[in-house]
Every structure is written in C-alpha cells, then in structure tokens.
Short mmCIF file of C-alpha atoms and ligand atoms in Angstrom, two decimals:
data_model
loop_
_atom_site.label_atom_id
_atom_site.label_comp_id
_atom_site.label_asym_id
_atom_site.label_seq_id
_atom_site.Cartn_x
_atom_site.Cartn_y
_atom_site.Cartn_z
CA UNK N 1 0.00 -0.12 -0.05
CA UNK N 2 1.28 3.32 -0.97
CA UNK N 3 2.32 5.64 1.93
CA UNK N 4 -0.10 8.62 2.65
CA UNK N 5 -0.64 11.17 5.13
CA UNK N 6 -4.19 12.04 5.81
CA UNK N 7 -4.82 15.75 7.58
CA UNK N 8 -1.19 16.57 7.21
CA UNK N 9 -0.03 19.70 8.93
CA UNK N 10 0.73 22.15 6.33
CA UNK N 11 3.66 23.59 8.34
CA UNK N 12 5.37 20.19 8.30
CA UNK N 13 5.68 20.18 4.20
CA UNK N 14 6.01 23.96 3.37
CA UNK N 15 8.79 26.57 4.17
CA UNK N 16 6.10 29.12 5.11
CA UNK N 17 5.22 26.83 8.05
CA UNK N 18 1.54 28.25 7.82
CA UNK N 19 -1.28 27.00 9.91
CA UNK N 20 -3.72 24.49 8.70
CA UNK N 21 -3.95 20.83 7.33
CA UNK N 22 -4.26 19.53 3.68
CA UNK N 23 -6.67 16.30 3.07
CA UNK N 24 -3.97 14.15 2.17
CA UNK N 25 -0.29 13.62 0.82
CA UNK N 26 0.84 10.74 -1.07
CA UNK N 27 4.01 9.14 -1.38
CA UNK N 28 4.48 6.97 -4.46
CA UNK N 29 7.69 5.01 -4.50
CA UNK N 30 7.92 4.56 -8.21
CA UNK N 31 6.53 5.69 -11.55
CA UNK N 32 4.10 2.74 -11.82
CA UNK N 33 2.68 3.95 -8.46
CA UNK N 34 2.59 7.44 -9.42
CA UNK N 35 1.04 6.49 -12.59
CA UNK N 36 -1.99 4.33 -10.99
CA UNK N 37 -2.42 7.22 -8.41
CA UNK N 38 -2.95 9.92 -11.01
CA UNK N 39 -5.35 7.35 -12.92
CA UNK N 40 -7.27 6.99 -9.77
CA UNK N 41 -7.41 10.55 -8.68
CA UNK N 42 -8.37 11.44 -12.17
CA UNK N 43 -11.26 8.95 -12.41
CA UNK N 44 -12.69 10.43 -8.82
CA UNK N 45 -12.42 14.06 -10.32
CA UNK N 46 -9.92 14.66 -7.44
CA UNK N 47 -7.69 17.85 -7.79
CA UNK N 48 -4.05 17.23 -7.21
CA UNK N 49 -0.70 19.07 -7.24
CA UNK N 50 2.81 17.57 -7.18
CA UNK N 51 4.35 19.10 -3.79
CA UNK N 52 8.31 19.70 -3.93
CA UNK N 53 9.82 21.11 -0.70
CA UNK N 54 6.76 23.52 -0.48
CA UNK N 55 9.23 26.65 -0.78
CA UNK N 56 7.19 28.50 -2.99
CA UNK N 57 3.76 27.55 -1.87
CA UNK N 58 0.95 29.17 -0.02
CA UNK N 59 -1.07 26.42 0.79
CA UNK N 60 -4.82 27.31 2.54
CA UNK N 61 -6.61 24.85 4.47
CA UNK N 62 -9.67 25.44 1.96
CA UNK N 63 -7.80 23.67 -0.86
CA UNK N 64 -9.77 20.64 -1.31
CA UNK N 65 -7.53 18.70 -3.70
CA UNK N 66 -4.40 16.21 -2.66
CA UNK N 67 -0.60 16.41 -3.05
CA UNK N 68 1.73 14.23 -4.31
CA UNK N 69 5.14 14.16 -2.77
CA UNK N 70 8.15 12.60 -4.79
CA UNK N 71 10.45 12.28 -2.14
CA UNK N 72 11.15 8.54 -3.16
CA UNK N 73 12.09 9.72 -6.89
CA UNK N 74 15.73 10.40 -5.30
CA UNK N 75 18.12 8.71 -7.46
CA UNK N 76 21.49 10.16 -8.25
CA UNK N 77 23.84 9.06 -11.10
CA UNK N 78 26.85 11.08 -11.97
CA UNK N 79 29.08 9.86 -15.19
CA UNK N 80 31.93 12.19 -16.03
CA UNK N 81 29.95 15.77 -16.27
CA UNK N 82 26.62 14.35 -16.65
CA UNK N 83 24.57 14.30 -13.62
CA UNK N 84 21.09 12.41 -13.67
CA UNK N 85 19.07 12.91 -10.54
CA UNK N 86 15.48 12.39 -9.54
CA UNK N 87 12.99 15.37 -9.19
CA UNK N 88 12.53 14.60 -5.55
CA UNK N 89 16.33 15.19 -4.80
CA UNK N 90 17.39 18.27 -2.40
CA UNK N 91 18.63 20.97 -4.60
CA UNK N 92 21.31 22.19 -1.88
CA UNK N 93 22.18 18.45 -1.35
CA UNK N 94 23.05 17.98 -5.13
CA UNK N 95 24.82 21.26 -5.48
CA UNK N 96 27.22 19.67 -2.62
CA UNK N 97 27.27 16.25 -4.26
CA UNK N 98 28.53 17.98 -7.57
CA UNK N 99 31.05 19.91 -5.82
CA UNK N 100 32.51 16.58 -4.24
CA UNK N 101 32.64 15.34 -7.81
CA UNK N 102 34.54 18.45 -8.80
CA UNK N 103 31.63 19.36 -10.92
CA UNK N 104 30.62 23.38 -11.34
CA UNK N 105 27.36 25.08 -12.64
CA UNK N 106 25.20 24.59 -9.42
CA UNK N 107 26.72 26.73 -7.13
CA UNK N 108 24.04 29.41 -7.38
CA UNK N 109 21.33 26.85 -6.04
CA UNK N 110 22.98 26.50 -2.66
CA UNK N 111 20.72 27.72 -0.07
CA UNK N 112 17.55 27.53 -2.34
CA UNK N 113 15.39 25.00 -0.21
CA UNK N 114 13.80 23.42 -3.08
CA UNK N 115 13.66 19.91 -4.90
CA UNK N 116 15.12 19.44 -8.49
CA UNK N 117 11.50 19.01 -10.01
CA UNK N 118 10.15 22.29 -8.13
CA UNK N 119 13.38 24.20 -9.41
CA UNK N 120 12.76 23.14 -12.87
CA UNK N 121 9.29 24.02 -12.75
CA UNK N 122 10.17 27.21 -11.73
CA UNK N 123 13.47 27.69 -13.51
CA UNK N 124 14.71 28.88 -10.21
CA UNK N 125 17.59 31.28 -10.46
CA UNK N 126 19.96 33.61 -8.39
CA UNK N 127 23.20 35.64 -9.03
CA UNK N 128 22.70 35.93 -12.75
CA UNK N 129 22.31 31.89 -13.40
CA UNK N 130 19.36 29.76 -13.34
CA UNK N 131 18.46 25.88 -13.57
CA UNK N 132 18.01 26.38 -17.60
CA UNK N 133 21.87 27.37 -17.61
CA UNK N 134 22.99 23.68 -16.86
CA UNK N 135 19.85 21.78 -17.93
CA UNK N 136 20.32 19.15 -20.57
CA UNK N 137 17.08 17.20 -20.55
CA UNK N 138 14.30 16.24 -18.44
CA UNK N 139 11.97 12.67 -18.18
CA UNK N 140 8.21 13.67 -17.74
CA UNK N 141 4.66 12.02 -17.20
CA UNK N 142 1.99 13.78 -18.86
CA UNK N 143 -1.60 13.81 -18.06
CA UNK N 144 -2.18 10.75 -20.21
CA UNK N 145 0.28 8.15 -18.71
CA UNK N 146 2.91 8.89 -21.18
CA UNK N 147 6.64 9.21 -20.50
CA UNK N 148 8.79 11.20 -22.62
CA UNK N 149 12.14 13.26 -22.36
CA UNK N 150 12.18 17.08 -23.11
CA UNK N 151 15.09 18.94 -24.47
CA UNK N 152 16.33 22.33 -23.22
CA UNK N 153 14.46 23.92 -26.33
CA UNK N 154 11.24 21.99 -25.37
CA UNK N 155 11.28 23.14 -21.87
CA UNK N 156 10.51 26.56 -22.80
CA UNK N 157 12.59 28.32 -20.12
CA UNK N 158 11.79 31.89 -19.13
CA UNK N 159 12.19 34.08 -16.36
CA UNK N 160 10.95 31.86 -13.54
CA UNK N 161 9.15 29.87 -16.25
CA UNK N 162 9.00 26.69 -18.00
CA UNK N 163 6.53 24.46 -20.02
CA UNK N 164 5.88 22.53 -16.66
CA UNK N 165 3.79 25.59 -15.53
CA UNK N 166 1.75 25.63 -18.55
CA UNK N 167 1.04 21.92 -19.28
CA UNK N 168 0.12 18.96 -16.93
CA UNK N 169 3.76 17.39 -17.03
CA UNK N 170 5.15 15.86 -13.76
CA UNK N 171 9.01 16.02 -13.85
CA UNK N 172 10.40 12.57 -12.89
CA UNK N 173 14.01 12.96 -13.37
CA UNK N 174 16.70 15.80 -14.82
CA UNK N 175 19.83 15.48 -16.29
CA UNK N 176 22.20 18.45 -16.01
CA UNK N 177 25.61 18.73 -18.02
CA UNK N 178 28.11 20.51 -16.00
CA UNK N 179 31.69 21.62 -16.24
CA UNK N 180 34.77 20.03 -14.33
CA UNK N 181 36.28 22.45 -11.73
CA UNK N 182 38.47 22.30 -8.68
CA UNK N 183 36.41 21.56 -5.36
CA UNK N 184 37.93 24.65 -3.44
CA UNK N 185 36.71 26.96 -6.09
CA UNK N 186 33.37 25.55 -6.20
CA UNK N 187 33.16 25.66 -2.61
CA UNK N 188 34.25 29.15 -2.44
CA UNK N 189 31.53 30.45 -4.74
CA UNK N 190 28.77 28.40 -2.98
CA UNK N 191 29.91 29.85 0.30
CA UNK N 192 30.17 33.64 -1.15
CA UNK N 193 26.77 32.81 -2.48
CA UNK N 194 25.27 31.51 0.80
CA UNK N 195 26.98 34.61 2.76
CA UNK N 196 24.95 37.06 0.28
CA UNK N 197 21.78 35.23 1.03
CA UNK N 198 22.31 35.45 4.92
CA UNK N 199 22.97 39.30 4.43
CA UNK N 200 20.03 40.02 2.22
CA UNK N 201 17.32 37.58 3.17
CA UNK N 202 15.35 37.25 6.38
CA UNK N 203 16.41 33.62 6.91
CA UNK N 204 15.65 33.58 10.51
CA UNK N 205 11.72 33.36 9.89
CA UNK N 206 9.92 31.14 7.80
CA UNK N 207 8.97 32.26 4.11
CA UNK N 208 8.81 31.39 0.63
CA UNK N 209 11.38 33.42 -0.71
CA UNK N 210 10.61 36.34 -3.20
CA UNK N 211 6.87 37.08 -3.11
CA UNK N 212 6.67 39.13 -6.64
CA UNK N 213 8.48 39.03 -9.68
CA UNK N 214 10.67 41.70 -10.47
CA UNK N 215 9.05 44.08 -13.02
CA UNK N 216 11.35 44.58 -15.97
CA UNK N 217 14.66 46.43 -14.75
CA UNK N 218 12.79 47.21 -11.65
CA UNK N 219 13.13 45.58 -8.13
CA UNK N 220 9.67 44.55 -6.42
CA UNK N 221 11.46 44.98 -3.07
CA UNK N 222 12.62 48.58 -3.66
CA UNK N 223 8.87 49.40 -4.94
CA UNK N 224 7.45 47.72 -1.69
CA UNK N 225 10.01 49.60 0.29
CA UNK N 226 9.07 52.69 -1.38
CA UNK N 227 5.66 52.34 -0.71
CA UNK N 228 6.33 52.37 3.27
CA UNK N 229 5.24 48.83 3.50
CA UNK N 230 8.28 47.14 5.43
CA UNK N 231 6.93 45.90 8.67
CA UNK N 232 3.32 45.92 7.53
CA UNK N 233 1.16 43.04 9.35
CA UNK N 234 -1.76 41.12 8.77
CA UNK N 235 -2.14 38.72 11.63
CA UNK N 236 1.53 36.96 12.07
CA UNK N 237 2.10 37.68 8.30
CA UNK N 238 4.71 40.60 7.91
CA UNK N 239 6.50 42.22 5.36
CA UNK N 240 10.15 41.56 6.08
CA UNK N 241 12.01 44.43 7.76
CA UNK N 242 15.35 42.92 5.97
CA UNK N 243 13.89 42.37 2.50
CA UNK N 244 10.59 43.84 1.28
CA UNK N 245 9.98 41.32 -1.22
CA UNK N 246 9.85 38.57 1.35
CA UNK N 247 6.62 37.96 3.58
CA UNK N 248 7.38 36.09 6.77
CA UNK N 249 5.72 34.19 8.95
CA UNK N 250 6.25 35.32 12.89
CA UNK N 251 4.69 32.19 14.07
CA UNK N 252 0.88 31.62 13.78
CA UNK N 253 0.06 33.00 10.13
CA UNK N 254 -2.23 31.03 7.90
CA UNK N 255 -2.76 31.41 4.09
CA UNK N 256 -5.69 33.81 4.07
CA UNK N 257 -3.23 36.25 6.05
CA UNK N 258 -0.52 36.03 3.82
CA UNK N 259 -3.04 36.19 0.93
CA UNK N 260 -4.62 39.44 2.23
CA UNK N 261 -1.05 40.84 2.90
CA UNK N 262 -0.13 40.41 -0.79
CA UNK N 263 -3.31 42.13 -2.09
CA UNK N 264 -2.93 45.21 0.28
CA UNK N 265 0.82 45.38 -1.28
CA UNK N 266 -0.28 45.06 -4.73
CA UNK N 267 -2.85 47.68 -3.95
CA UNK N 268 -0.63 49.96 -2.43
CA UNK N 269 2.17 49.65 -4.79
CA UNK N 270 -0.35 49.93 -7.91
CA UNK N 271 -1.69 53.19 -6.17
CA UNK N 272 1.76 54.95 -6.02
CA UNK N 273 3.50 53.84 -9.27
CA UNK N 274 0.74 52.41 -11.60
CA UNK N 275 2.66 48.95 -11.61
CA UNK N 276 1.09 45.78 -10.93
CA UNK N 277 3.33 43.42 -9.02
CA UNK N 278 2.80 39.78 -10.46
CA UNK N 279 2.94 36.76 -7.75
CA UNK N 280 5.97 34.63 -8.04
CA UNK N 281 4.80 32.26 -5.19
CA UNK N 282 1.72 30.00 -6.11
CA UNK N 283 -1.21 29.97 -4.03
CA UNK N 284 -3.34 26.58 -3.33
CA UNK N 285 -6.93 27.33 -2.37
C1 FAD B 301 14.80 31.49 1.82
C2 FAD B 301 14.47 30.99 0.37
C3 FAD B 301 15.14 31.33 -0.52
C4 FAD B 301 14.73 31.20 -1.98
N1 FAD B 301 15.46 31.52 -2.79
C5 FAD B 301 15.43 31.50 -4.05
C6 FAD B 301 16.11 31.72 -5.12
O1 FAD B 301 17.23 32.24 -4.88
N2 FAD B 301 15.76 31.60 -6.33
C7 FAD B 301 14.47 31.08 -6.71
O2 FAD B 301 14.09 31.19 -8.02
N3 FAD B 301 13.65 30.84 -5.98
C8 FAD B 301 14.12 30.93 -4.32
N4 FAD B 301 12.99 30.36 -3.47
C9 FAD B 301 11.78 30.03 -3.84
C10 FAD B 301 11.56 28.40 -4.20
O3 FAD B 301 12.64 27.81 -3.33
C11 FAD B 301 11.77 28.27 -5.70
O4 FAD B 301 10.99 28.70 -6.28
C12 FAD B 301 11.85 26.54 -5.78
O5 FAD B 301 11.92 26.39 -7.18
C13 FAD B 301 10.69 25.76 -5.16
O6 FAD B 301 10.75 24.61 -5.43
P1 FAD B 301 10.12 23.37 -4.41
O7 FAD B 301 10.69 22.05 -4.69
O8 FAD B 301 10.10 23.87 -3.00
O9 FAD B 301 8.52 23.34 -5.11
P2 FAD B 301 7.08 23.41 -4.32
O10 FAD B 301 7.31 25.03 -3.56
O11 FAD B 301 6.80 22.40 -3.52
O12 FAD B 301 6.31 23.63 -5.53
C14 FAD B 301 6.25 24.59 -6.41
C15 FAD B 301 5.70 24.45 -7.84
O13 FAD B 301 6.36 23.52 -8.49
C16 FAD B 301 5.82 22.21 -8.94
N5 FAD B 301 6.48 21.12 -8.75
C17 FAD B 301 7.34 20.70 -7.87
N6 FAD B 301 7.90 19.59 -8.36
C18 FAD B 301 7.36 19.27 -9.27
C19 FAD B 301 7.58 17.99 -10.31
N7 FAD B 301 8.55 17.36 -9.92
N8 FAD B 301 7.18 18.09 -11.48
C20 FAD B 301 6.02 18.99 -11.87
N9 FAD B 301 5.82 20.19 -10.91
C21 FAD B 301 6.29 20.17 -10.00
C22 FAD B 301 4.64 22.25 -7.91
O14 FAD B 301 3.34 21.52 -8.18
C23 FAD B 301 4.37 23.76 -7.67
O15 FAD B 301 3.44 24.28 -8.96
C24 FAD B 301 13.50 30.59 -2.18
C25 FAD B 301 12.48 30.43 -1.18
C26 FAD B 301 13.17 30.37 0.08
C27 FAD B 301 12.09 29.80 1.42
#
C-alpha cells in the first residue's frame, strides 16, 4: 500500500510553516505507483498537485485537492560531467554532491530550499544563473500516462518559467551538464553565494522566498519599500524588515493572512506607481 498522510499539517511540508491542514499527501515509491495514483485521482475527479519542498507555495486549508510528494524519486547518477537525478532530490544537497565530484554550475542553487523538480518547474535562479543554464533534458509524465524526454528547447525556459507551468507534466528526472572544476573553487563560490543570502534575506523566519516577480528592469522589493510597507502586518504575516519582497511568518500566520497581505501590497504599489506586481509564489486554495 502506498504511503499516505491524512490531515497533514501544512507547516510540516512547506517553508512558510503556515497553520492548517491538507486533506491527504501521497508518497508514491516509483513511476508505476505514481501513474496508478494519477489514474485513480482523475477518475474520481480529485484535484491534485505535486509537492516539492513547498518553498514556493502558499497552501490554504480550503484547498480541497490532494498533494503528491516525490521524495522517493531521489536517485542520483553521475558519469563524468553528466548528472542524472530524481526530481525529488534536494537541490542544495545536489550542489554539494556535484562539488564533491568536481562539477561546477549549480553553485547558485546552494541555499535555495527546493527539490530538483520544483526548481525546474520554476526555472529557479539567483546571481545571474538559472536552472536552464545547466539543464540538458528531463523525463516527464503527462496527463495521459505517457513518459517522454524533453530537451532544453522543448522546456521553453524563461524568467521563473518553464513548460511545466503551462502543461500538466510531472517532472520525474532531470539531466544536467556541468563543467569540471576544482573542489575548492566550487566551494568558495557556494560559500560566497550563501553569505550573500544570509546578509540580504530574512532566513531567521519562515518564508517562501521572493513574493513577487521583479518587473522589467525594476526591483519588486524596492517598490514595496518605497510604498512604506516594510513591517506591515496581517495577523502573523509581515512584510520583512530586512527584505521587502519577502513575507515572513512571525509564528501563527495562515494562508489567508498571507493572501490578504499580498493584496494590500499590490494595491498600494499600484496606487503609487501604476505597476501591478505579479506573484512569484503560488497559491493553493
Ligand atoms: C529562503 C528561500 C530562498 C529562496 N531563494 C530562491 C532563489 O534564490 N531563487 C529562486 O528562484 N527561488 C527561490 N526561492 C523559492 C523556491 O525555493 C523556488 O521557487 C523553488 O523552485 C521551489 O521548489 P520546491 O521544490 O519547494 O517546489 P514547491 O514549492 O513544492 O512547488 C512549486 C511548484 O512546482 C511544482 N512542482 C514541484 N515538483 C514538481 C515536479 N516534480 N513536477 C512538476 N511540477 C512540480 C509544484 O506543483 C508547484 O506548482 C526561495 C525560497 C526560500 C524559502
């Protein structure tokens, strides 16, 4: 029987650590179990969503679907500079494994609390790099149960965007092509990146990273700061004092608090600048 958790606490599965519960989280062991599960959910008309590390999600208790966590999809295979990895693998752990194998290219990911699949879905990026920069191909499962490989072009990567956001594809496995490099050089880059994160981001509170996408040539954080919203609170959800494009959970925030705060920020920034900030995080309700 496939492992599942009923009435799962949202705070245990997401980085915002919001209050509330999810009806069920399933943990398929392999592709066959995943396919069977999806068939069953579809025939019952049950909504479902893949859950990575929950580091870009605002999940409300009102979400009436189920989640599928691919933590068992965690195989790692490194041959020369080619890295094939399961989509449930932890991204920072992968960066460290690559460093141990003298492979450079994923240093920017160290400190992004994501799974490989979630990072590909979002084309996660930092410091001028993104997942597309080292991507070779991905194995995906579509809504009809077909499994196929997508090339870099077919992934249609963009700023925090990929085809996975627009089609009902589940990423099963990703292949990266990295460059050989000295271990010490790789570790130094990762350490420098991580120090920048600690300096700029409110890592001492639960959050889901940047709330809004940066408008072209502008910084969402600066616009929010200029709208005097740093420190503004709804319940225990607060615009971070350290970085205005982060909402932090001071302890007992729920999704409704975060969603209300997002609307207040969007309205105030729109009133003052005419710019509508677009959400980077994803709401499940
Ligand atoms: C402290 C902090 C720092 C962050 N820094 C950055 C940063 O520097 N750059 C950046 O881009 N982001 C950053 N983020 C945001 C977040 O980590 C990324 O968006 C990440 O890509 C989300 O991955 P996840 O595994 O947590 O996905 P989740 O949040 O669990 O899911 C996000 C979306 O991906 C989908 N998904 C997940 N796995 C799969 C799969 N296998 N197949 C298909 N769809 C899938 C989910 O269904 C959902 O729609 C940060 C977040 C935090 C909390």
